[in-house]
mmCIF file of C-alpha atoms and ligand atoms in Angstrom:
data_model
loop_
_atom_site.group_PDB
_atom_site.id
_atom_site.type_symbol
_atom_site.label_atom_id
_atom_site.label_comp_id
_atom_site.label_asym_id
_atom_site.label_seq_id
_atom_site.Cartn_x
_atom_site.Cartn_y
_atom_site.Cartn_z
ATOM 1 C CA UNK A 1 9.786 5.878 19.256
ATOM 2 C CA UNK A 2 6.364 7.095 18.207
ATOM 3 C CA UNK A 3 6.410 4.757 15.228
ATOM 4 C CA UNK A 4 7.661 1.252 15.776
ATOM 5 C CA UNK A 5 8.606 -0.984 12.855
ATOM 6 C CA UNK A 6 9.191 -4.702 13.127
ATOM 7 C CA UNK A 7 9.908 -7.141 10.329
ATOM 8 C CA UNK A 8 8.465 -10.632 10.360
ATOM 9 C CA UNK A 9 9.085 -12.916 7.403
ATOM 10 C CA UNK A 10 8.294 -10.649 4.480
ATOM 11 C CA UNK A 11 6.061 -8.297 6.445
ATOM 12 C CA UNK A 12 6.732 -4.842 7.848
ATOM 13 C CA UNK A 13 4.549 -4.248 10.883
ATOM 14 C CA UNK A 14 4.218 -0.528 11.507
ATOM 15 C CA UNK A 15 2.769 0.405 14.891
ATOM 16 C CA UNK A 16 1.570 3.874 15.843
ATOM 17 C CA UNK A 17 3.144 4.014 19.257
ATOM 18 C CA UNK A 18 1.852 6.846 21.446
ATOM 19 C CA UNK A 19 -0.572 4.747 23.482
ATOM 20 C CA UNK A 20 -0.879 7.309 26.293
ATOM 21 C CA UNK A 21 -2.107 9.855 23.659
ATOM 22 C CA UNK A 22 -4.351 7.324 21.881
ATOM 23 C CA UNK A 23 -1.769 7.414 19.067
ATOM 24 C CA UNK A 24 -2.707 11.002 18.233
ATOM 25 C CA UNK A 25 -0.608 12.375 15.416
ATOM 26 C CA UNK A 26 1.806 15.171 16.173
ATOM 27 C CA UNK A 27 4.244 16.402 13.582
ATOM 28 C CA UNK A 28 7.188 14.084 14.490
ATOM 29 C CA UNK A 29 4.838 11.082 14.457
ATOM 30 C CA UNK A 30 3.424 11.964 11.044
ATOM 31 C CA UNK A 31 6.875 12.366 9.515
ATOM 32 C CA UNK A 32 8.087 9.154 11.168
ATOM 33 C CA UNK A 33 5.056 7.354 9.727
ATOM 34 C CA UNK A 34 5.749 8.697 6.232
ATOM 35 C CA UNK A 35 9.367 7.562 6.560
ATOM 36 C CA UNK A 36 8.351 4.085 7.758
ATOM 37 C CA UNK A 37 5.873 3.690 4.895
ATOM 38 C CA UNK A 38 8.383 4.901 2.314
ATOM 39 C CA UNK A 39 11.055 2.544 3.663
ATOM 40 C CA UNK A 40 8.696 -0.427 3.577
ATOM 41 C CA UNK A 41 7.709 0.509 0.029
ATOM 42 C CA UNK A 42 11.330 0.652 -1.100
ATOM 43 C CA UNK A 43 12.509 -2.520 0.671
ATOM 44 C CA UNK A 44 12.569 -5.454 -1.771
ATOM 45 C CA UNK A 45 12.491 -7.925 1.128
ATOM 46 C CA UNK A 46 9.130 -6.572 2.281
ATOM 47 C CA UNK A 47 6.090 -7.817 0.384
ATOM 48 C CA UNK A 48 3.220 -6.519 2.521
ATOM 49 C CA UNK A 49 2.684 -4.050 5.356
ATOM 50 C CA UNK A 50 0.512 -4.237 8.464
ATOM 51 C CA UNK A 51 -0.459 -0.928 10.062
ATOM 52 C CA UNK A 52 -1.760 -0.974 13.636
ATOM 53 C CA UNK A 53 -1.845 0.994 16.888
ATOM 54 C CA UNK A 54 -0.416 0.360 20.345
ATOM 55 C CA UNK A 55 -2.744 0.348 23.334
ATOM 56 C CA UNK A 56 -6.486 0.933 23.244
ATOM 57 C CA UNK A 57 -6.649 3.125 20.119
ATOM 58 C CA UNK A 58 -5.702 2.772 16.493
ATOM 59 C CA UNK A 59 -5.307 6.542 16.034
ATOM 60 C CA UNK A 60 -7.429 9.545 17.059
ATOM 61 C CA UNK A 61 -6.095 11.838 14.317
ATOM 62 C CA UNK A 62 -4.416 15.167 14.880
ATOM 63 C CA UNK A 63 -2.962 15.608 18.346
ATOM 64 C CA UNK A 64 -5.236 18.386 19.560
ATOM 65 C CA UNK A 65 -2.696 19.145 22.277
ATOM 66 C CA UNK A 66 -0.215 20.276 19.603
ATOM 67 C CA UNK A 67 -2.275 23.416 18.961
ATOM 68 C CA UNK A 68 0.465 25.272 17.066
ATOM 69 C CA UNK A 69 0.222 22.697 14.280
ATOM 70 C CA UNK A 70 -3.218 24.073 13.482
ATOM 71 C CA UNK A 71 -1.847 27.578 12.900
ATOM 72 C CA UNK A 72 -1.099 26.779 9.268
ATOM 73 C CA UNK A 73 -3.400 23.906 8.471
ATOM 74 C CA UNK A 74 -2.809 24.113 4.751
ATOM 75 C CA UNK A 75 0.909 23.445 5.187
ATOM 76 C CA UNK A 76 0.305 20.770 7.837
ATOM 77 C CA UNK A 77 -2.182 18.899 5.681
ATOM 78 C CA UNK A 78 -0.255 19.199 2.427
ATOM 79 C CA UNK A 79 3.159 18.392 3.905
ATOM 80 C CA UNK A 80 2.314 15.661 6.367
ATOM 81 C CA UNK A 81 -1.228 14.293 6.102
ATOM 82 C CA UNK A 82 -1.526 14.005 2.335
ATOM 83 C CA UNK A 83 1.825 12.204 1.984
ATOM 84 C CA UNK A 84 0.617 9.508 4.432
ATOM 85 C CA UNK A 85 -2.367 8.753 2.206
ATOM 86 C CA UNK A 86 -0.246 8.888 -0.935
ATOM 87 C CA UNK A 87 2.413 6.599 0.568
ATOM 88 C CA UNK A 88 -0.257 3.989 1.325
ATOM 89 C CA UNK A 89 -2.256 4.151 -1.895
ATOM 90 C CA UNK A 90 0.762 4.403 -4.170
ATOM 91 C CA UNK A 91 2.838 1.740 -2.425
ATOM 92 C CA UNK A 92 3.307 -1.161 -4.845
ATOM 93 C CA UNK A 93 2.507 -3.562 -2.003
ATOM 94 C CA UNK A 94 -0.639 -4.342 -0.059
ATOM 95 C CA UNK A 95 -1.156 -2.439 3.177
ATOM 96 C CA UNK A 96 -3.350 -4.125 5.780
ATOM 97 C CA UNK A 97 -4.953 -2.017 8.519
ATOM 98 C CA UNK A 98 -5.272 -3.945 11.786
ATOM 99 C CA UNK A 99 -7.676 -1.659 13.623
ATOM 100 C CA UNK A 100 -7.184 -2.466 17.301
ATOM 101 C CA UNK A 101 -9.272 0.356 18.796
ATOM 102 C CA UNK A 102 -10.852 3.697 18.079
ATOM 103 C CA UNK A 103 -9.954 5.375 14.767
ATOM 104 C CA UNK A 104 -11.015 9.017 14.479
ATOM 105 C CA UNK A 105 -10.294 12.010 12.263
ATOM 106 C CA UNK A 106 -7.157 11.468 10.235
ATOM 107 C CA UNK A 107 -6.907 8.046 11.912
ATOM 108 C CA UNK A 108 -10.083 7.064 10.072
ATOM 109 C CA UNK A 109 -8.573 8.362 6.833
ATOM 110 C CA UNK A 110 -5.492 6.198 7.355
ATOM 111 C CA UNK A 111 -7.669 3.116 7.857
ATOM 112 C CA UNK A 112 -9.701 3.874 4.741
ATOM 113 C CA UNK A 113 -6.561 4.360 2.647
ATOM 114 C CA UNK A 114 -5.406 0.809 3.384
ATOM 115 C CA UNK A 115 -6.027 -1.990 0.877
ATOM 116 C CA UNK A 116 -7.326 -4.453 3.457
ATOM 117 C CA UNK A 117 -9.118 -3.338 6.632
ATOM 118 C CA UNK A 118 -9.505 -5.769 9.492
ATOM 119 C CA UNK A 119 -10.838 -4.591 12.832
ATOM 120 C CA UNK A 120 -11.177 -5.945 16.318
ATOM 121 C CA UNK A 121 -14.726 -6.440 17.550
ATOM 122 C CA UNK A 122 -14.131 -3.738 20.179
ATOM 123 C CA UNK A 123 -12.771 -1.128 17.753
ATOM 124 C CA UNK A 124 -14.879 1.887 16.841
ATOM 125 C CA UNK A 125 -14.801 4.781 14.436
ATOM 126 C CA UNK A 126 -15.669 8.487 14.434
ATOM 127 C CA UNK A 127 -15.123 11.231 11.909
ATOM 128 C CA UNK A 128 -14.448 13.881 14.492
ATOM 129 C CA UNK A 129 -13.628 16.814 12.253
ATOM 130 C CA UNK A 130 -16.906 18.793 12.336
ATOM 131 C CA UNK A 131 -17.139 18.349 16.110
ATOM 132 C CA UNK A 132 -14.180 20.693 16.461
ATOM 133 C CA UNK A 133 -15.356 22.799 13.507
ATOM 134 C CA UNK A 134 -12.809 21.409 11.082
ATOM 135 C CA UNK A 135 -13.489 19.741 7.768
ATOM 136 C CA UNK A 136 -12.516 16.215 6.775
ATOM 137 C CA UNK A 137 -9.000 15.739 5.453
ATOM 138 C CA UNK A 138 -6.645 12.770 4.997
ATOM 139 C CA UNK A 139 -8.983 11.814 2.125
ATOM 140 C CA UNK A 140 -11.842 10.997 4.499
ATOM 141 C CA UNK A 141 -14.287 12.896 2.243
ATOM 142 C CA UNK A 142 -13.043 10.997 -0.795
ATOM 143 C CA UNK A 143 -13.147 7.545 0.774
ATOM 144 C CA UNK A 144 -16.474 7.979 2.584
ATOM 145 C CA UNK A 145 -18.279 9.195 -0.535
ATOM 146 C CA UNK A 146 -16.595 6.465 -2.598
ATOM 147 C CA UNK A 147 -17.495 3.694 -0.184
ATOM 148 C CA UNK A 148 -20.782 4.866 1.347
ATOM 149 C CA UNK A 149 -22.260 7.396 -1.047
ATOM 150 C CA UNK A 150 -22.973 11.030 -0.328
ATOM 151 C CA UNK A 151 -25.885 10.688 2.106
ATOM 152 C CA UNK A 152 -24.288 8.448 4.695
ATOM 153 C CA UNK A 153 -20.942 10.252 4.349
ATOM 154 C CA UNK A 154 -22.655 13.572 5.051
ATOM 155 C CA UNK A 155 -24.524 12.127 8.030
ATOM 156 C CA UNK A 156 -21.421 10.565 9.611
ATOM 157 C CA UNK A 157 -19.365 13.698 9.114
ATOM 158 C CA UNK A 158 -21.876 16.196 10.387
ATOM 159 C CA UNK A 159 -23.353 14.146 13.241
ATOM 160 C CA UNK A 160 -19.997 12.954 14.543
ATOM 161 C CA UNK A 161 -21.726 9.713 15.386
ATOM 162 C CA UNK A 162 -19.387 7.024 16.642
ATOM 163 C CA UNK A 163 -19.890 3.726 14.839
ATOM 164 C CA UNK A 164 -18.875 0.201 15.671
ATOM 165 C CA UNK A 165 -16.780 -2.358 13.831
ATOM 166 C CA UNK A 166 -19.948 -4.294 13.094
ATOM 167 C CA UNK A 167 -21.550 -1.244 11.441
ATOM 168 C CA UNK A 168 -18.369 -0.528 9.490
ATOM 169 C CA UNK A 169 -18.356 -4.143 8.308
ATOM 170 C CA UNK A 170 -22.015 -3.972 7.316
ATOM 171 C CA UNK A 171 -21.288 -0.789 5.312
ATOM 172 C CA UNK A 172 -18.275 -2.526 3.707
ATOM 173 C CA UNK A 173 -15.725 -0.124 5.140
ATOM 174 C CA UNK A 174 -14.071 -3.224 6.592
ATOM 175 C CA UNK A 175 -13.371 -6.644 5.117
ATOM 176 C CA UNK A 176 -13.389 -8.558 8.407
ATOM 177 C CA UNK A 177 -14.137 -8.129 12.096
ATOM 178 C CA UNK A 178 -12.516 -10.561 14.503
ATOM 179 C CA UNK A 179 -12.490 -11.041 18.281
ATOM 180 C CA UNK A 180 -10.051 -8.571 19.854
ATOM 181 C CA UNK A 181 -7.632 -11.319 20.828
ATOM 182 C CA UNK A 182 -7.409 -12.628 17.246
ATOM 183 C CA UNK A 183 -6.667 -9.328 15.498
ATOM 184 C CA UNK A 184 -2.876 -9.523 15.252
ATOM 185 C CA UNK A 185 -2.889 -13.122 14.120
ATOM 186 C CA UNK A 186 -5.602 -12.543 11.520
ATOM 187 C CA UNK A 187 -4.010 -9.375 10.112
ATOM 188 C CA UNK A 188 -0.626 -11.066 9.838
ATOM 189 C CA UNK A 189 -2.218 -14.174 8.300
ATOM 190 C CA UNK A 190 -3.904 -12.075 5.610
ATOM 191 C CA UNK A 191 -0.769 -9.986 5.021
ATOM 192 C CA UNK A 192 1.393 -13.133 4.790
ATOM 193 C CA UNK A 193 -0.973 -14.626 2.262
ATOM 194 C CA UNK A 194 -0.656 -11.491 0.148
ATOM 195 C CA UNK A 195 3.116 -11.463 0.674
ATOM 196 C CA UNK A 196 3.358 -14.976 -0.704
ATOM 197 C CA UNK A 197 1.367 -14.091 -3.836
ATOM 198 C CA UNK A 198 2.605 -12.931 -7.265
ATOM 199 C CA UNK A 199 3.983 -9.537 -6.218
ATOM 200 C CA UNK A 200 3.998 -7.827 -9.598
ATOM 201 C CA UNK A 201 0.472 -8.910 -10.507
ATOM 202 C CA UNK A 202 -0.773 -7.777 -7.076
ATOM 203 C CA UNK A 203 1.021 -4.426 -7.389
ATOM 204 C CA UNK A 204 -0.418 -3.844 -10.859
ATOM 205 C CA UNK A 205 -3.882 -4.840 -9.664
ATOM 206 C CA UNK A 206 -3.604 -2.323 -6.829
ATOM 207 C CA UNK A 207 -2.474 0.411 -9.204
ATOM 208 C CA UNK A 208 -5.310 -0.410 -11.574
ATOM 209 C CA UNK A 209 -8.027 -0.415 -8.897
ATOM 210 C CA UNK A 210 -6.697 2.794 -7.380
ATOM 211 C CA UNK A 211 -6.894 4.504 -10.792
ATOM 212 C CA UNK A 212 -10.396 3.291 -11.574
ATOM 213 C CA UNK A 213 -12.596 5.792 -9.677
ATOM 214 C CA UNK A 214 -11.070 8.772 -11.480
ATOM 215 C CA UNK A 215 -10.953 7.171 -14.919
ATOM 216 C CA UNK A 216 -13.432 6.676 -17.730
ATOM 217 C CA UNK A 217 -14.335 3.198 -18.949
ATOM 218 C CA UNK A 218 -12.172 3.700 -22.016
ATOM 219 C CA UNK A 219 -9.209 4.795 -19.866
ATOM 220 C CA UNK A 220 -9.634 1.753 -17.627
ATOM 221 C CA UNK A 221 -9.722 -0.554 -20.636
ATOM 222 C CA UNK A 222 -6.469 0.976 -21.874
ATOM 223 C CA UNK A 223 -4.849 0.687 -18.435
ATOM 224 C CA UNK A 224 -5.949 -2.943 -18.141
ATOM 225 C CA UNK A 225 -4.439 -3.707 -21.535
ATOM 226 C CA UNK A 226 -1.129 -2.064 -20.638
ATOM 227 C CA UNK A 227 -0.920 -3.750 -17.224
ATOM 228 C CA UNK A 228 -1.909 -7.095 -18.702
ATOM 229 C CA UNK A 229 0.942 -6.778 -21.140
ATOM 230 C CA UNK A 230 3.362 -6.099 -18.269
ATOM 231 C CA UNK A 231 1.991 -8.975 -16.202
ATOM 232 C CA UNK A 232 2.057 -11.419 -19.097
ATOM 233 C CA UNK A 233 5.746 -10.699 -19.729
ATOM 234 C CA UNK A 234 6.677 -11.288 -16.097
ATOM 235 C CA UNK A 235 8.239 -14.671 -15.167
ATOM 236 C CA UNK A 236 5.480 -15.150 -12.590
ATOM 237 C CA UNK A 237 2.986 -15.555 -15.407
ATOM 238 C CA UNK A 238 4.988 -18.363 -17.025
ATOM 239 C CA UNK A 239 5.278 -20.001 -13.627
ATOM 240 C CA UNK A 240 1.545 -19.574 -13.029
ATOM 241 C CA UNK A 241 0.744 -21.252 -16.320
ATOM 242 C CA UNK A 242 3.225 -24.061 -15.729
ATOM 243 C CA UNK A 243 1.863 -24.677 -12.228
ATOM 244 C CA UNK A 244 -1.687 -24.714 -13.586
ATOM 245 C CA UNK A 245 -0.757 -27.254 -16.290
ATOM 246 C CA UNK A 246 1.196 -29.404 -13.824
ATOM 247 C CA UNK A 247 -1.550 -29.185 -11.194
ATOM 248 C CA UNK A 248 0.816 -27.911 -8.483
ATOM 249 C CA UNK A 249 1.201 -24.792 -6.345
ATOM 250 C CA UNK A 250 3.067 -21.976 -8.137
ATOM 251 C CA UNK A 251 6.473 -20.840 -6.859
ATOM 252 C CA UNK A 252 6.420 -17.078 -7.421
ATOM 253 C CA UNK A 253 9.604 -15.158 -8.077
HETATM 254 O O1 LIG B 1 -3.605 21.076 10.557
HETATM 255 C C1 LIG B 1 -4.127 20.095 11.077
HETATM 256 O O2 LIG B 1 -3.587 19.470 11.969
HETATM 257 C C2 LIG B 1 -5.481 19.672 10.605
HETATM 258 C C3 LIG B 1 -5.573 18.196 10.610
HETATM 259 C C4 LIG B 1 -6.593 17.571 11.173
HETATM 260 C C5 LIG B 1 -6.663 16.113 11.173
HETATM 261 C C6 LIG B 1 -7.570 15.546 12.233
HETATM 262 O O3 LIG B 1 -7.417 14.385 12.515
HETATM 263 S S1 LIG B 1 -8.734 16.567 12.965
HETATM 264 C C7 LIG B 1 -9.585 15.446 14.013
HETATM 265 C C8 LIG B 1 -8.886 15.251 15.322
HETATM 266 N N1 LIG B 1 -9.456 14.177 16.118
HETATM 267 C C9 LIG B 1 -10.613 14.320 16.745
HETATM 268 O O4 LIG B 1 -11.310 15.308 16.660
HETATM 269 C C10 LIG B 1 -11.009 13.190 17.674
HETATM 270 C C11 LIG B 1 -11.121 13.720 19.090
HETATM 271 N N2 LIG B 1 -11.374 12.642 20.016
HETATM 272 C C12 LIG B 1 -12.600 12.103 20.200
HETATM 273 O O5 LIG B 1 -13.567 12.448 19.568
HETATM 274 C C13 LIG B 1 -12.691 11.038 21.231
HETATM 275 O O6 LIG B 1 -11.631 11.173 22.124
HETATM 276 C C14 LIG B 1 -12.667 9.611 20.618
HETATM 277 C C15 LIG B 1 -14.001 9.347 19.915
HETATM 278 C C16 LIG B 1 -11.531 9.451 19.630
HETATM 279 C C17 LIG B 1 -12.455 8.575 21.734
HETATM 280 O O7 LIG B 1 -13.403 8.789 22.755
HETATM 281 P P1 LIG B 1 -13.221 8.038 24.165
HETATM 282 O O8 LIG B 1 -14.460 8.320 24.942
HETATM 283 O O9 LIG B 1 -12.837 6.624 23.936
HETATM 284 O O10 LIG B 1 -11.962 8.722 24.827
HETATM 285 P P2 LIG B 1 -11.892 10.196 25.444
HETATM 286 O O11 LIG B 1 -12.225 10.137 26.894
HETATM 287 O O12 LIG B 1 -12.638 11.187 24.619
HETATM 288 O O13 LIG B 1 -10.340 10.498 25.260
HETATM 289 C C18 LIG B 1 -9.373 9.892 26.099
HETATM 290 C C19 LIG B 1 -8.206 10.835 26.217
HETATM 291 O O14 LIG B 1 -7.599 11.013 24.938
HETATM 292 C C20 LIG B 1 -8.660 12.223 26.670
HETATM 293 O O15 LIG B 1 -7.612 12.762 27.456
HETATM 294 P P3 LIG B 1 -7.729 12.829 29.074
HETATM 295 O O16 LIG B 1 -8.962 13.627 29.386
HETATM 296 O O17 LIG B 1 -7.847 11.391 29.501
HETATM 297 O O18 LIG B 1 -6.465 13.487 29.517
HETATM 298 C C21 LIG B 1 -8.747 12.978 25.383
HETATM 299 O O19 LIG B 1 -8.587 14.351 25.533
HETATM 300 C C22 LIG B 1 -7.560 12.398 24.628
HETATM 301 N N3 LIG B 1 -7.723 12.555 23.177
HETATM 302 C C23 LIG B 1 -8.664 12.035 22.405
HETATM 303 N N4 LIG B 1 -8.497 12.412 21.149
HETATM 304 C C24 LIG B 1 -7.418 13.210 21.124
HETATM 305 C C25 LIG B 1 -6.909 13.300 22.422
HETATM 306 N N5 LIG B 1 -5.828 14.025 22.739
HETATM 307 C C26 LIG B 1 -5.230 14.700 21.712
HETATM 308 N N6 LIG B 1 -5.666 14.650 20.449
HETATM 309 C C27 LIG B 1 -6.742 13.941 20.107
HETATM 310 N N7 LIG B 1 -7.119 13.879 18.819
#
């Protein structure tokens, strides 16, 4: 199984599982990942997802050994890379990247698509694409410019420079860096915390934040108003207010 899924409490833990290929993505692995993400998104018992890699890498992007997949890059990207990004960003649940090792190429894009990014101290990152005369895909261009601005994005992409977890944290590509041995526990702790939160409000917040970069201020104000209306009508809001008034922890639906 190139993608392994385990369920723990209300978490789906999705592991890229080709450790002897540094979790490089071949076509079956990409489609299995899309399926695992879609299933987690549709499963009402799952409230948050952790995405990680087996072995010493998180994911080194396209399996360069599967050369035939590069014959029709447009189809490969549109049919199997883009849907991975879309499955993560459109999932109405938080997705936590637990970056256990090197993330390169599309592997970097997958990390950047996640809502929370936690990395092991020993993990590292590289863009990769230009070094084999390809261009960034898997939304790497979008996320790097969004998060770092044009200049640093251009430098990282064209130089191919490998950068550390510490640098990624400093540049705010990551939320947390932890000792290697603490990664799983920390990622699952953060995911569990999110899973125990008010699911609808968190899902609407995610949708709202994801829409913001493309929208005008006026559009964001309208979206906020509409989502606030939805959230305010949800039983979780009544519970939140009651818990606040009674000075107790809320019990979310
Ligand atoms: O249509 C389409 O498919 C287009 C889509 C493109 C999406 C993409 O993701 S393109 C970008 C593809 N990825 C890369 O270009 C990254 C290539 N790898 C590297 O730059 C380096 O390997 C790393 C920086 C990731 C890690 O370096 P290091 O020093 O830790 O390991 P290494 O020695 O370079 O690699 C170890 C082994 O993994 C090595 O195999 P060997 O010699 O031990 O048999 C290496 O060939 C293999 N490996 C690394 N990356 C890939 C890979 N094998 C297949 N595919 C890879 N992407």
